[in-house]
């Protein structure tokens, strides 16, 4: 069980507060009041101790009130329960079960946005957060735009299927600072062609190129959630880091939030690979004026610096079509949408036949015209 | 005697100058006989020098004799190396190419060498010719008839440079001044009888049509410094003064056996009329089948008879050439479309595959990232070293296939700026 459930309430009317994408502060749906994140944080800091005590007293009361009914089945969650946790909605009292890595959610009964700070105990606190800038409607529009111009998309996919779930999730990311020291050698060639009356003389000049340099990196992102597909999280980049904020739970109400379950050490390999490849490409890009440039050895040493832990905003849209799950993710800051679409085989072969027919007619006409 | 002493003194001065690495200009050389051990009298030196000079200037190829006491005195053990050094250091030769054929003798050990320098001399004096020339003078040298031997050497060189075989007298010319030799078997492919028969047939065809029909067979044109058979053919024509009549009309079948190269080289208006680009291909087809089976005599006989036929057709105003319309069969539109459909279908399918691959690629945009250029810090890349070192160069040569190399699809004959037309290939 989480140690504490935080449900930010409006100081004016007591209604639930949620983070507003538009105004970038906490808003009340009932009295339409808006409160800066810092103000609510300060207010709730005073109430934390009493809230924890009240919660403890309520639990003790609940234990003493438990009846002695005998359970028909004594079986528990077993291994499955290790990844789950239960908490009570502070608004309507419903008991909810969520994954242990979920740090913020909302009540399906009353819609109350809830933060579960107890979930974060024993884990690193995020350094930064990028608040959501785009809402659910923007995600839906982005998905509709994603369908446009996709000639091979089955018509039933876009017309008939409905998005089963849209949720805004703060996904944990590791942001790696560092530098790559490259000392590389390339084999390069430059070719000159001259013609005499009878022959074409090709002179190929061979060069050995030495390039050494330092490439500093700032915040290479690698997602720390095993539930999020790596290809989606990579393709959804980049994020605008100028909008990074110091972490506060006040940004979380209204969205889901995961804590990392892939550690920094495990994620570092992907950051290393990207840094090394970028250093190699950068050195190669300085080899101007050659027709071919081939790797010929050398080394890239990494100077590993600080690693930041941040929560970055992602809209997740999931649907099922013909028994297959399709996931779309949208960058909650920039609106970039990623997701693979199904291919209609019938359409594929229809377009193939049309293209082949047009190509054949055109090519035949050209060949016929130019045939002596 | 005084003249001889002066001549010898001059020779010694020249040798001294050469040893001091101060070669004289070839075209300034008036001396063709260098008699260091005094084996000749002064009169003989003058007489031989005049004869050698006359032959040299007439052919544009210096004919030299250099006699030494002992090449070992100069630090040489090999007569060929010694000859090379003498010719090089004395800057012997005539013309821009420094053409020279030099008889170098080391008297002490009785060794001699006939050294050829320059493209003209090397083409005219292959090893077989050198051996024939040597046969002509070695008897005289053994009997220490130096003047007689050197005189024979000069005459043999004159004969070779004139284009006549060394064993044939220079009077073997037609009334018009052309050579009577039409078959030059340097490669030794044919027997004497075959050469004689072919020569007789070629001569008869040549004189009847006023256009020389020649065969010139070599072991390897690269021995003469040539890479391309066309250039070699033109050199053979020029250096052997081939051709009949004022225009020096002729067709020459030149073969280099090492790489099985052949060239049909025509020169002169009459030859170009009779042997069009297409006609040369027809002519080549007449002998190539035989050559593929190394049936040389039959191939050459077919060559001569086909030349006869083609010259006759040209004389009748109907030379063998590609038909009207560029030599290609004119197809009707339906035929052309029918012939285009299969390649058009292949191209269409390839286009469809590319188009659909592009469409399909748009359906997937979730990809793992392998680079992080977006995250290079604002201060950017700091380069510490940037060195480009040239290591070596390689050269490849590719022969340019021009339309007129194969007839080009148009009628007539493609003649180059030197007045030659060619059709070459492998047999």
XYZ file of C-alpha atoms in Angstrom, chain A residues 146 150-153 195-221 230-232 234-235 237-239 241 270 273-274 277-278 281-283 286 290 337-343 348 351-352 355-356 359-360 363-364 367-369 371-372, chain B residues 228 231 234 328-331 333 335-337 339-341 343-349 351-353 355-357 359-360 362-402 416-417:
144
model
C -1.210 10.547 -39.275
C -1.389 6.649 -46.263
C -2.505 4.955 -49.464
C -1.983 1.454 -48.095
C -3.990 2.021 -44.909
C 40.676 11.127 -72.056
C 43.055 10.725 -74.911
C 42.048 9.826 -78.423
C 42.014 6.109 -77.679
C 41.629 5.661 -73.989
C 40.092 6.902 -70.798
C 42.699 7.228 -68.035
C 41.371 7.122 -64.486
C 43.811 8.209 -61.808
C 42.758 7.402 -58.261
C 44.606 9.216 -55.512
C 44.613 7.454 -52.142
C 44.744 9.392 -48.902
C 45.001 8.530 -45.232
C 42.907 10.933 -43.189
C 43.431 11.465 -39.464
C 40.682 13.159 -37.507
C 40.631 13.780 -33.762
C 38.128 15.820 -31.845
C 35.858 16.108 -28.847
C 32.097 16.124 -29.148
C 30.257 17.214 -26.010
C 26.746 15.868 -25.498
C 23.955 17.260 -23.387
C 21.065 15.140 -22.183
C 20.867 12.205 -24.575
C 17.479 10.730 -23.630
C 12.078 1.794 -27.340
C 11.470 2.495 -31.018
C 8.512 4.735 -30.166
C 13.401 7.140 -29.759
C 11.314 8.224 -32.724
C 12.341 12.815 -29.961
C 13.383 15.566 -29.707
C 12.061 17.367 -26.664
C 14.825 21.055 -23.030
C 22.077 2.832 -25.580
C 26.098 3.668 -28.699
C 24.396 6.840 -29.865
C 27.991 6.728 -33.661
C 27.456 10.487 -33.635
C 29.643 10.585 -38.175
C 30.891 14.002 -37.060
C 34.521 13.087 -37.794
C 34.896 16.756 -41.828
C 36.766 12.977 -51.490
C 3.147 11.345 -33.401
C 4.657 7.916 -33.887
C 2.934 4.642 -34.680
C 3.078 1.854 -37.202
C 0.005 1.314 -39.353
C -1.353 -1.889 -40.876
C -0.895 -2.523 -44.619
C -0.798 -2.941 -51.959
C -1.303 0.000 -56.397
C 1.423 -2.339 -57.542
C 2.097 1.384 -61.095
C 3.349 -1.596 -63.084
C 5.342 2.076 -65.888
C 5.156 -0.641 -68.521
C 8.657 2.433 -70.707
C 7.389 0.585 -73.780
C 11.747 2.288 -75.946
C 9.588 2.131 -79.062
C 10.184 5.781 -79.850
C 14.312 2.171 -81.121
C 16.045 2.485 -84.451
C 47.064 -0.719 -79.189
C 48.611 2.447 -83.567
C 49.842 2.563 -88.642
C 19.523 -1.950 -89.044
C 16.462 -3.857 -90.068
C 13.555 -1.451 -90.263
C 10.670 -2.702 -88.200
C 5.476 0.112 -85.538
C 6.932 -4.952 -84.525
C 8.771 -2.246 -82.621
C 6.104 -2.218 -79.923
C 10.001 -5.872 -79.274
C 9.665 -3.181 -76.587
C 7.019 -4.871 -74.471
C 11.895 -4.704 -71.545
C 9.042 -2.258 -70.890
C 7.338 -4.805 -68.624
C 10.541 -5.399 -66.678
C 11.039 -1.668 -66.205
C 7.361 -1.268 -65.219
C 7.607 -3.975 -62.560
C 9.023 0.997 -61.023
C 6.033 -0.611 -59.251
C 8.289 -2.273 -56.669
C 6.717 2.924 -55.734
C 5.126 0.384 -53.381
C 8.259 0.222 -51.236
C 4.330 3.706 -49.876
C 5.051 0.899 -47.437
C 5.394 5.543 -44.905
C 3.400 3.054 -42.816
C 6.225 2.560 -40.321
C 7.806 5.443 -38.520
C 8.769 3.906 -35.190
C 12.507 3.340 -35.378
C 15.338 2.875 -32.923
C 17.718 5.860 -32.949
C 21.416 5.183 -33.482
C 22.798 8.656 -33.314
C 22.405 11.714 -31.139
C 23.366 14.694 -33.257
C 20.423 16.630 -31.803
C 22.128 16.522 -28.439
C 25.565 17.902 -29.300
C 26.183 20.641 -26.766
C 25.974 24.246 -27.993
C 29.751 24.775 -27.825
C 29.989 22.169 -30.574
C 32.744 19.940 -31.862
C 36.350 20.784 -30.965
C 38.755 19.382 -33.554
C 42.248 18.482 -32.313
C 43.744 16.988 -35.465
C 42.810 17.095 -39.120
C 45.529 15.665 -41.358
C 45.164 14.448 -44.932
C 48.170 12.468 -46.146
C 48.537 11.376 -49.756
C 49.762 7.772 -49.836
C 49.767 6.654 -53.445
C 47.845 6.733 -56.689
C 46.600 4.057 -59.035
C 45.935 4.413 -62.744
C 43.479 2.413 -64.822
C 43.221 2.711 -68.562
C 40.099 1.883 -70.473
C 39.932 1.789 -74.204
C 37.263 4.081 -75.576
C 34.821 2.243 -77.761
C 33.702 4.704 -80.355
C 40.972 9.041 -88.826
C 43.095 12.151 -89.067
